[in-house]
Tab-separated table of N, CA and C in Angstrom:
chain	number	residue	atom	x	y	z
A	1	UNK	N	32.088	-31.912	2.149
A	1	UNK	CA	31.697	-31.155	3.329
A	1	UNK	C	32.917	-30.927	4.219
A	2	UNK	N	32.944	-29.765	4.826
A	2	UNK	CA	34.021	-29.443	5.756
A	2	UNK	C	33.521	-29.622	7.186
A	3	UNK	N	34.424	-29.660	8.158
A	3	UNK	CA	33.975	-29.759	9.554
A	3	UNK	C	33.042	-28.624	9.952
A	4	UNK	N	33.228	-27.448	9.354
A	4	UNK	CA	32.348	-26.315	9.666
A	4	UNK	C	30.925	-26.598	9.203
A	5	UNK	N	30.786	-27.269	8.055
A	5	UNK	CA	29.464	-27.590	7.532
A	5	UNK	C	28.709	-28.524	8.480
A	6	UNK	N	29.441	-29.381	9.180
A	6	UNK	CA	28.829	-30.379	10.050
A	6	UNK	C	28.687	-29.897	11.489
A	7	UNK	N	29.029	-28.664	11.741
A	7	UNK	CA	29.029	-28.098	13.093
A	7	UNK	C	27.681	-28.307	13.779
A	8	UNK	N	27.737	-28.930	14.955
A	8	UNK	CA	26.522	-29.199	15.722
A	8	UNK	C	26.891	-29.209	17.196
A	9	UNK	N	26.562	-28.138	17.913
A	9	UNK	CA	26.871	-28.041	19.331
A	9	UNK	C	25.636	-28.410	20.135
A	10	UNK	N	25.757	-29.420	20.930
A	10	UNK	CA	24.629	-29.883	21.737
A	10	UNK	C	24.549	-29.064	23.020
A	11	UNK	N	23.341	-28.814	23.498
A	11	UNK	CA	23.206	-28.042	24.742
A	11	UNK	C	23.696	-28.831	25.945
A	12	UNK	N	24.354	-28.116	26.852
A	12	UNK	CA	24.781	-28.720	28.104
A	12	UNK	C	23.648	-28.661	29.119
A	13	UNK	N	23.938	-29.095	30.314
A	13	UNK	CA	22.915	-29.135	31.369
A	13	UNK	C	22.357	-27.737	31.660
A	14	UNK	N	23.250	-26.761	31.814
A	14	UNK	CA	22.797	-25.391	32.093
A	14	UNK	C	21.953	-24.847	30.947
A	15	UNK	N	22.316	-25.190	29.712
A	15	UNK	CA	21.535	-24.751	28.552
A	15	UNK	C	20.135	-25.354	28.574
A	16	UNK	N	20.043	-26.626	28.919
A	16	UNK	CA	18.731	-27.281	28.958
A	16	UNK	C	17.835	-26.657	30.021
A	17	UNK	N	18.417	-26.333	31.165
A	17	UNK	CA	17.648	-25.679	32.227
A	17	UNK	C	17.192	-24.301	31.754
A	18	UNK	N	18.105	-23.535	31.144
A	18	UNK	CA	17.758	-22.222	30.619
A	18	UNK	C	16.685	-22.293	29.551
A	19	UNK	N	16.784	-23.290	28.671
A	19	UNK	CA	15.776	-23.455	27.620
A	19	UNK	C	14.406	-23.729	28.214
A	20	UNK	N	14.348	-24.556	29.259
A	20	UNK	CA	13.064	-24.823	29.908
A	20	UNK	C	12.487	-23.550	30.515
A	21	UNK	N	13.351	-22.759	31.137
A	21	UNK	CA	12.918	-21.493	31.731
A	21	UNK	C	12.370	-20.551	30.660
A	22	UNK	N	13.128	-20.370	29.566
A	22	UNK	CA	12.675	-19.479	28.495
A	22	UNK	C	11.404	-19.992	27.834
A	23	UNK	N	11.307	-21.307	27.603
A	23	UNK	CA	10.074	-21.860	27.030
A	23	UNK	C	8.888	-21.596	27.945
A	24	UNK	N	9.092	-21.746	29.252
A	24	UNK	CA	8.016	-21.468	30.212
A	24	UNK	C	7.563	-20.024	30.142
A	25	UNK	N	8.523	-19.094	30.060
A	25	UNK	CA	8.170	-17.676	29.937
A	25	UNK	C	7.396	-17.412	28.651
A	26	UNK	N	7.851	-17.990	27.554
A	26	UNK	CA	7.179	-17.755	26.272
A	26	UNK	C	5.772	-18.348	26.260
A	27	UNK	N	5.588	-19.469	26.930
A	27	UNK	CA	4.247	-20.054	27.019
A	27	UNK	C	3.309	-19.153	27.805
A	28	UNK	N	3.892	-18.344	28.698
A	28	UNK	CA	3.101	-17.367	29.449
A	28	UNK	C	2.922	-16.061	28.675
A	29	UNK	N	3.560	-15.965	27.501
A	29	UNK	CA	3.432	-14.773	26.678
A	29	UNK	C	4.527	-13.749	26.902
A	30	UNK	N	5.594	-14.128	27.593
A	30	UNK	CA	6.695	-13.209	27.888
A	30	UNK	C	7.845	-13.484	26.924
A	31	UNK	N	8.224	-12.472	26.144
A	31	UNK	CA	9.333	-12.582	25.213
A	31	UNK	C	10.529	-11.833	25.777
A	32	UNK	N	11.691	-12.421	25.676
A	32	UNK	CA	12.928	-11.767	26.078
A	32	UNK	C	13.670	-11.385	24.808
A	33	UNK	N	13.700	-10.079	24.502
A	33	UNK	CA	14.385	-9.561	23.309
A	33	UNK	C	13.977	-10.270	22.019
A	34	UNK	N	12.705	-10.517	21.852
A	34	UNK	CA	12.219	-11.116	20.610
A	34	UNK	C	12.191	-12.630	20.597
A	35	UNK	N	12.419	-13.257	21.741
A	35	UNK	CA	12.444	-14.724	21.756
A	35	UNK	C	11.049	-15.287	21.460
A	36	UNK	N	11.047	-16.464	20.870
A	36	UNK	CA	9.823	-17.194	20.560
A	36	UNK	C	10.079	-18.669	20.808
A	37	UNK	N	9.008	-19.411	20.920
A	37	UNK	CA	9.113	-20.861	20.950
A	37	UNK	C	8.900	-21.330	19.513
A	38	UNK	N	9.907	-21.980	18.960
A	38	UNK	CA	9.820	-22.528	17.619
A	38	UNK	C	9.252	-23.931	17.718
A	39	UNK	N	8.229	-24.206	16.930
A	39	UNK	CA	7.644	-25.543	16.867
A	39	UNK	C	7.753	-26.038	15.422
A	40	UNK	N	8.353	-27.195	15.262
A	40	UNK	CA	8.546	-27.792	13.943
A	40	UNK	C	8.233	-29.281	14.053
A	41	UNK	N	7.588	-29.806	13.045
A	41	UNK	CA	7.286	-31.242	13.023
A	41	UNK	C	8.583	-32.021	12.799
A	42	UNK	N	8.751	-33.084	13.593
A	42	UNK	CA	9.919	-33.946	13.445
A	42	UNK	C	9.936	-34.600	12.076
A	43	UNK	N	11.093	-34.682	11.502
A	43	UNK	CA	11.200	-35.213	10.136
A	43	UNK	C	10.932	-36.703	10.071
A	44	UNK	N	11.090	-37.402	11.170
A	44	UNK	CA	10.798	-38.843	11.190
A	44	UNK	C	9.493	-39.144	11.908
A	45	UNK	N	9.312	-38.536	13.071
A	45	UNK	CA	8.146	-38.867	13.905
A	45	UNK	C	6.891	-38.122	13.480
A	46	UNK	N	7.063	-36.934	12.903
A	46	UNK	CA	5.907	-36.102	12.573
A	46	UNK	C	5.333	-35.383	13.784
A	47	UNK	N	5.923	-35.612	14.966
A	47	UNK	CA	5.456	-34.961	16.189
A	47	UNK	C	6.058	-33.559	16.297
A	48	UNK	N	5.345	-32.664	16.975
A	48	UNK	CA	5.840	-31.314	17.186
A	48	UNK	C	7.042	-31.337	18.110
A	49	UNK	N	8.087	-30.637	17.730
A	49	UNK	CA	9.297	-30.455	18.539
A	49	UNK	C	9.440	-28.956	18.777
A	50	UNK	N	9.795	-28.558	19.987
A	50	UNK	CA	9.898	-27.135	20.292
A	50	UNK	C	11.270	-26.792	20.859
A	51	UNK	N	11.661	-25.558	20.627
A	51	UNK	CA	12.909	-25.024	21.165
A	51	UNK	C	12.818	-23.505	21.178
A	52	UNK	N	13.473	-22.846	22.120
A	52	UNK	CA	13.471	-21.385	22.115
A	52	UNK	C	14.419	-20.864	21.034
A	53	UNK	N	14.002	-19.809	20.368
A	53	UNK	CA	14.827	-19.167	19.340
A	53	UNK	C	14.738	-17.654	19.500
A	54	UNK	N	15.717	-16.970	18.910
A	54	UNK	CA	15.707	-15.512	18.860
A	54	UNK	C	15.252	-15.088	17.476
A	55	UNK	N	14.114	-14.462	17.398
A	55	UNK	CA	13.573	-13.989	16.128
A	55	UNK	C	14.165	-12.619	15.840
A	56	UNK	N	14.866	-12.503	14.729
A	56	UNK	CA	15.567	-11.275	14.373
A	56	UNK	C	14.879	-10.608	13.189
A	57	UNK	N	14.711	-9.295	13.269
A	57	UNK	CA	14.146	-8.524	12.160
A	57	UNK	C	15.212	-7.576	11.633
A	58	UNK	N	15.441	-7.621	10.316
A	58	UNK	CA	16.405	-6.743	9.649
A	58	UNK	C	15.748	-6.221	8.383
A	59	UNK	N	15.639	-4.910	8.271
A	59	UNK	CA	15.039	-4.273	7.083
A	59	UNK	C	13.665	-4.860	6.759
A	60	UNK	N	12.870	-5.109	7.784
A	60	UNK	CA	11.511	-5.593	7.591
A	60	UNK	C	11.398	-7.085	7.336
A	61	UNK	N	12.509	-7.775	7.183
A	61	UNK	CA	12.506	-9.231	6.992
A	61	UNK	C	12.847	-9.896	8.318
A	62	UNK	N	12.299	-11.100	8.530
A	62	UNK	CA	12.546	-11.808	9.792
A	62	UNK	C	13.379	-13.059	9.544
A	63	UNK	N	14.256	-13.337	10.512
A	63	UNK	CA	15.212	-14.428	10.352
A	63	UNK	C	15.360	-15.234	11.639
A	64	UNK	N	15.724	-16.499	11.453
A	64	UNK	CA	16.153	-17.360	12.550
A	64	UNK	C	17.586	-17.775	12.251
A	65	UNK	N	18.445	-17.649	13.250
A	65	UNK	CA	19.841	-18.053	13.145
A	65	UNK	C	20.043	-19.235	14.079
A	66	UNK	N	20.800	-20.216	13.628
A	66	UNK	CA	21.098	-21.402	14.440
A	66	UNK	C	22.552	-21.324	14.912
A	67	UNK	N	22.810	-20.654	16.043
A	67	UNK	CA	24.195	-20.476	16.480
A	67	UNK	C	24.889	-21.775	16.871
A	68	UNK	N	24.137	-22.824	17.157
A	68	UNK	CA	24.737	-24.121	17.497
A	68	UNK	C	25.014	-24.965	16.264
A	69	UNK	N	24.654	-24.461	15.095
A	69	UNK	CA	24.950	-25.185	13.867
A	69	UNK	C	23.787	-26.021	13.367
A	70	UNK	N	24.109	-27.142	12.773
A	70	UNK	CA	23.137	-28.001	12.095
A	70	UNK	C	22.497	-28.969	13.093
A	71	UNK	N	21.774	-28.400	14.036
A	71	UNK	CA	21.133	-29.164	15.111
A	71	UNK	C	19.779	-29.701	14.644
A	72	UNK	N	19.097	-30.427	15.529
A	72	UNK	CA	17.866	-31.107	15.140
A	72	UNK	C	16.791	-30.163	14.618
A	73	UNK	N	16.593	-28.994	15.272
A	73	UNK	CA	15.531	-28.114	14.789
A	73	UNK	C	15.830	-27.615	13.386
A	74	UNK	N	17.100	-27.453	13.052
A	74	UNK	CA	17.487	-27.024	11.700
A	74	UNK	C	17.143	-28.116	10.695
A	75	UNK	N	17.499	-29.333	11.021
A	75	UNK	CA	17.208	-30.460	10.116
A	75	UNK	C	15.701	-30.646	9.945
A	76	UNK	N	14.963	-30.509	11.040
A	76	UNK	CA	13.508	-30.638	10.948
A	76	UNK	C	12.905	-29.511	10.121
A	77	UNK	N	13.404	-28.285	10.304
A	77	UNK	CA	12.878	-27.148	9.553
A	77	UNK	C	13.172	-27.297	8.065
A	78	UNK	N	14.344	-27.777	7.735
A	78	UNK	CA	14.667	-28.027	6.319
A	78	UNK	C	13.684	-29.026	5.722
A	79	UNK	N	13.409	-30.087	6.458
A	79	UNK	CA	12.518	-31.141	5.946
A	79	UNK	C	11.078	-30.655	5.853
A	80	UNK	N	10.622	-29.911	6.865
A	80	UNK	CA	9.221	-29.469	6.911
A	80	UNK	C	8.958	-28.246	6.039
A	81	UNK	N	9.968	-27.393	5.873
A	81	UNK	CA	9.790	-26.182	5.070
A	81	UNK	C	9.092	-25.057	5.810
A	82	UNK	N	8.756	-25.288	7.068
A	82	UNK	CA	8.081	-24.262	7.857
A	82	UNK	C	7.691	-24.810	9.207
A	83	UNK	N	6.994	-23.988	9.970
A	83	UNK	CA	6.589	-24.399	11.299
A	83	UNK	C	5.737	-23.335	11.955
A	84	UNK	N	5.890	-23.213	13.266
A	84	UNK	CA	5.132	-22.229	14.037
A	84	UNK	C	6.070	-21.474	14.964
A	85	UNK	N	5.776	-20.193	15.132
A	85	UNK	CA	6.419	-19.386	16.161
A	85	UNK	C	5.347	-19.096	17.190
A	86	UNK	N	5.626	-19.441	18.443
A	86	UNK	CA	4.615	-19.324	19.492
A	86	UNK	C	5.083	-18.348	20.565
A	87	UNK	N	4.122	-17.581	21.048
A	87	UNK	CA	4.343	-16.710	22.195
A	87	UNK	C	3.014	-16.610	22.923
A	88	UNK	N	2.940	-17.236	24.078
A	88	UNK	CA	1.671	-17.298	24.800
A	88	UNK	C	0.653	-18.034	23.954
A	89	UNK	N	-0.509	-17.410	23.777
A	89	UNK	CA	-1.574	-18.036	22.967
A	89	UNK	C	-1.450	-17.710	21.485
A	90	UNK	N	-0.551	-16.796	21.162
A	90	UNK	CA	-0.364	-16.424	19.753
A	90	UNK	C	0.484	-17.466	19.042
A	91	UNK	N	-0.027	-17.920	17.923
A	91	UNK	CA	0.681	-18.902	17.109
A	91	UNK	C	0.717	-18.372	15.685
A	92	UNK	N	1.920	-18.263	15.147
A	92	UNK	CA	2.091	-17.788	13.775
A	92	UNK	C	2.715	-18.900	12.951
A	93	UNK	N	2.012	-19.333	11.906
A	93	UNK	CA	2.595	-20.326	11.004
A	93	UNK	C	3.463	-19.593	9.989
A	94	UNK	N	4.504	-20.275	9.531
A	94	UNK	CA	5.437	-19.633	8.607
A	94	UNK	C	6.049	-20.664	7.667
A	95	UNK	N	6.604	-20.147	6.589
A	95	UNK	CA	7.460	-20.939	5.720
A	95	UNK	C	8.877	-20.414	5.906
A	96	UNK	N	9.835	-21.266	5.678
A	96	UNK	CA	11.231	-20.904	5.904
A	96	UNK	C	12.039	-21.131	4.632
A	97	UNK	N	12.925	-20.182	4.353
A	97	UNK	CA	13.832	-20.289	3.223
A	97	UNK	C	15.248	-20.173	3.766
A	98	UNK	N	16.049	-21.196	3.558
A	98	UNK	CA	17.425	-21.153	4.040
A	98	UNK	C	18.261	-20.271	3.126
A	99	UNK	N	19.089	-19.434	3.736
A	99	UNK	CA	19.925	-18.504	2.983
A	99	UNK	C	21.244	-19.148	2.573
A	100	UNK	N	21.810	-18.625	1.499
A	100	UNK	CA	23.131	-19.075	1.059
A	100	UNK	C	24.181	-18.477	1.992
A	101	UNK	N	25.345	-19.064	2.006
A	101	UNK	CA	26.421	-18.572	2.859
A	101	UNK	C	26.812	-17.134	2.534
A	102	UNK	N	26.736	-16.743	1.264
A	102	UNK	CA	27.079	-15.374	0.869
A	102	UNK	C	26.133	-14.340	1.456
A	103	UNK	N	24.907	-14.731	1.756
A	103	UNK	CA	23.911	-13.798	2.297
A	103	UNK	C	23.985	-13.662	3.819
A	104	UNK	N	24.825	-14.447	4.478
A	104	UNK	CA	24.820	-14.509	5.942
A	104	UNK	C	25.666	-13.482	6.683
A	105	UNK	N	26.816	-13.027	6.189
A	105	UNK	CA	27.707	-12.225	7.040
A	105	UNK	C	27.059	-11.046	7.748
A	106	UNK	N	26.338	-10.207	7.050
A	106	UNK	CA	25.758	-9.033	7.717
A	106	UNK	C	24.673	-9.441	8.713
A	107	UNK	N	23.928	-10.489	8.392
A	107	UNK	CA	22.904	-10.972	9.326
A	107	UNK	C	23.541	-11.551	10.580
A	108	UNK	N	24.641	-12.268	10.429
A	108	UNK	CA	25.349	-12.792	11.602
A	108	UNK	C	25.879	-11.650	12.463
A	109	UNK	N	26.344	-10.592	11.818
A	109	UNK	CA	26.842	-9.418	12.547
A	109	UNK	C	25.720	-8.785	13.377
A	110	UNK	N	24.548	-8.609	12.759
A	110	UNK	CA	23.397	-8.036	13.473
A	110	UNK	C	22.988	-8.950	14.620
A	111	UNK	N	22.969	-10.240	14.371
A	111	UNK	CA	22.608	-11.219	15.401
A	111	UNK	C	23.559	-11.112	16.597
A	112	UNK	N	24.838	-11.020	16.318
A	112	UNK	CA	25.826	-10.909	17.391
A	112	UNK	C	25.696	-9.589	18.157
A	113	UNK	N	25.381	-8.520	17.469
A	113	UNK	CA	25.191	-7.243	18.168
A	113	UNK	C	24.075	-7.343	19.193
A	114	UNK	N	23.045	-8.057	18.843
A	114	UNK	CA	21.876	-8.119	19.720
A	114	UNK	C	21.973	-9.208	20.790
A	115	UNK	N	22.510	-10.367	20.432
A	115	UNK	CA	22.447	-11.507	21.347
A	115	UNK	C	23.807	-12.097	21.735
A	116	UNK	N	24.900	-11.387	21.521
A	116	UNK	CA	26.218	-11.936	21.863
A	116	UNK	C	26.296	-12.341	23.330
A	117	UNK	N	25.615	-11.612	24.199
A	117	UNK	CA	25.625	-11.937	25.629
A	117	UNK	C	25.082	-13.336	25.881
A	118	UNK	N	24.206	-13.798	24.988
A	118	UNK	CA	23.571	-15.106	25.158
A	118	UNK	C	24.251	-16.191	24.334
A	119	UNK	N	24.626	-15.866	23.084
A	119	UNK	CA	25.095	-16.892	22.155
A	119	UNK	C	26.529	-16.681	21.685
A	120	UNK	N	27.195	-15.641	22.148
A	120	UNK	CA	28.549	-15.345	21.689
A	120	UNK	C	29.518	-16.497	21.848
A	121	UNK	N	29.331	-17.307	22.859
A	121	UNK	CA	30.240	-18.437	23.106
A	121	UNK	C	30.200	-19.470	21.992
A	122	UNK	N	29.138	-19.483	21.194
A	122	UNK	CA	29.042	-20.430	20.093
A	122	UNK	C	29.767	-19.949	18.844
A	123	UNK	N	30.230	-18.707	18.861
A	123	UNK	CA	30.873	-18.117	17.695
A	123	UNK	C	32.396	-18.098	17.808
A	124	UNK	N	32.940	-18.806	18.802
A	124	UNK	CA	34.379	-18.886	19.031
A	124	UNK	C	34.989	-17.491	19.113
A	125	UNK	N	35.899	-17.165	18.218
A	125	UNK	CA	36.586	-15.877	18.285
A	125	UNK	C	35.948	-14.810	17.393
A	126	UNK	N	34.757	-15.062	16.899
A	126	UNK	CA	34.077	-14.123	16.015
A	126	UNK	C	33.110	-13.275	16.829
A	127	UNK	N	33.103	-11.964	16.551
A	127	UNK	CA	32.146	-11.072	17.204
A	127	UNK	C	31.587	-10.103	16.174
A	128	UNK	N	30.744	-9.194	16.608
A	128	UNK	CA	30.072	-8.272	15.688
A	128	UNK	C	31.056	-7.367	14.949
A	129	UNK	N	32.244	-7.173	15.498
A	129	UNK	CA	33.248	-6.330	14.861
A	129	UNK	C	34.204	-7.087	13.960
A	130	UNK	N	34.022	-8.379	13.817
A	130	UNK	CA	34.911	-9.177	12.971
A	130	UNK	C	34.757	-8.793	11.508
A	131	UNK	N	35.842	-8.934	10.735
A	131	UNK	CA	35.760	-8.606	9.304
A	131	UNK	C	34.814	-9.564	8.565
A	132	UNK	N	34.286	-9.081	7.448
A	132	UNK	CA	33.379	-9.898	6.639
A	132	UNK	C	33.998	-11.246	6.264
A	133	UNK	N	35.303	-11.266	5.984
A	133	UNK	CA	35.949	-12.514	5.586
A	133	UNK	C	35.810	-13.569	6.687
A	134	UNK	N	35.970	-13.140	7.922
A	134	UNK	CA	35.860	-14.084	9.047
A	134	UNK	C	34.417	-14.582	9.200
A	135	UNK	N	33.447	-13.674	8.999
A	135	UNK	CA	32.039	-14.078	9.060
A	135	UNK	C	31.702	-15.049	7.928
A	136	UNK	N	32.308	-14.833	6.749
A	136	UNK	CA	32.094	-15.761	5.639
A	136	UNK	C	32.672	-17.140	5.951
A	137	UNK	N	33.795	-17.173	6.668
A	137	UNK	CA	34.423	-18.450	7.023
A	137	UNK	C	33.506	-19.306	7.898
A	138	UNK	N	32.810	-18.669	8.824
A	138	UNK	CA	31.964	-19.444	9.737
A	138	UNK	C	30.553	-19.668	9.208
A	139	UNK	N	30.194	-18.964	8.124
A	139	UNK	CA	28.829	-19.027	7.588
A	139	UNK	C	28.330	-20.449	7.314
A	140	UNK	N	29.146	-21.370	6.768
A	140	UNK	CA	28.611	-22.723	6.511
A	140	UNK	C	28.148	-23.445	7.776
A	141	UNK	N	28.692	-23.084	8.920
A	141	UNK	CA	28.319	-23.735	10.167
A	141	UNK	C	27.210	-23.042	10.923
A	142	UNK	N	26.667	-21.960	10.363
A	142	UNK	CA	25.615	-21.170	11.015
A	142	UNK	C	24.395	-21.068	10.096
A	143	UNK	N	23.499	-22.028	10.109
A	143	UNK	CA	22.307	-21.937	9.264
A	143	UNK	C	21.473	-20.693	9.603
A	144	UNK	N	20.963	-20.043	8.567
A	144	UNK	CA	20.102	-18.864	8.717
A	144	UNK	C	18.893	-19.061	7.807
A	145	UNK	N	17.710	-18.796	8.349
A	145	UNK	CA	16.464	-18.955	7.599
A	145	UNK	C	15.694	-17.640	7.585
A	146	UNK	N	15.178	-17.282	6.408
A	146	UNK	CA	14.224	-16.164	6.324
A	146	UNK	C	12.851	-16.753	6.595
A	147	UNK	N	12.088	-16.044	7.431
A	147	UNK	CA	10.773	-16.508	7.865
A	147	UNK	C	9.698	-15.652	7.191
A	148	UNK	N	8.770	-16.306	6.522
A	148	UNK	CA	7.667	-15.614	5.872
A	148	UNK	C	6.348	-16.189	6.379
A	149	UNK	N	5.382	-15.316	6.720
A	149	UNK	CA	4.084	-15.827	7.174
A	149	UNK	C	3.446	-16.705	6.100
A	150	UNK	N	2.734	-17.734	6.542
A	150	UNK	CA	2.061	-18.587	5.539
A	150	UNK	C	0.555	-18.489	5.705
């Protein structure tokens, strides 16, 4: 494993406050640019864990990108194989398939085009205009999941 594979950026104080705000909005049924509350069972506790995510649609397929790397929700989603996307009273159960690093560059580019204002700081010097080679370099540190209804 390389340091990129182990990449895990923890939220700071401002991030935690923002996450609470976004979760509150989503519980009221308000989505900001496709945001959802992701709920996944903890891999050890079995309890529901929630976090705000940006649900991305590309060519009719839906994806979740983990710009902070291999964080807890990623590990829980890998273990559980699926979870729930919540917005207000709507709850959608899904299964998740993690993509290979080769499948990520164009999806990361689309993600950055849409949400760079929010998550660009997690991508260091990479942006939507970066060459494919650079996107491939960071791909191991950016988990991406295809979401399918279950």
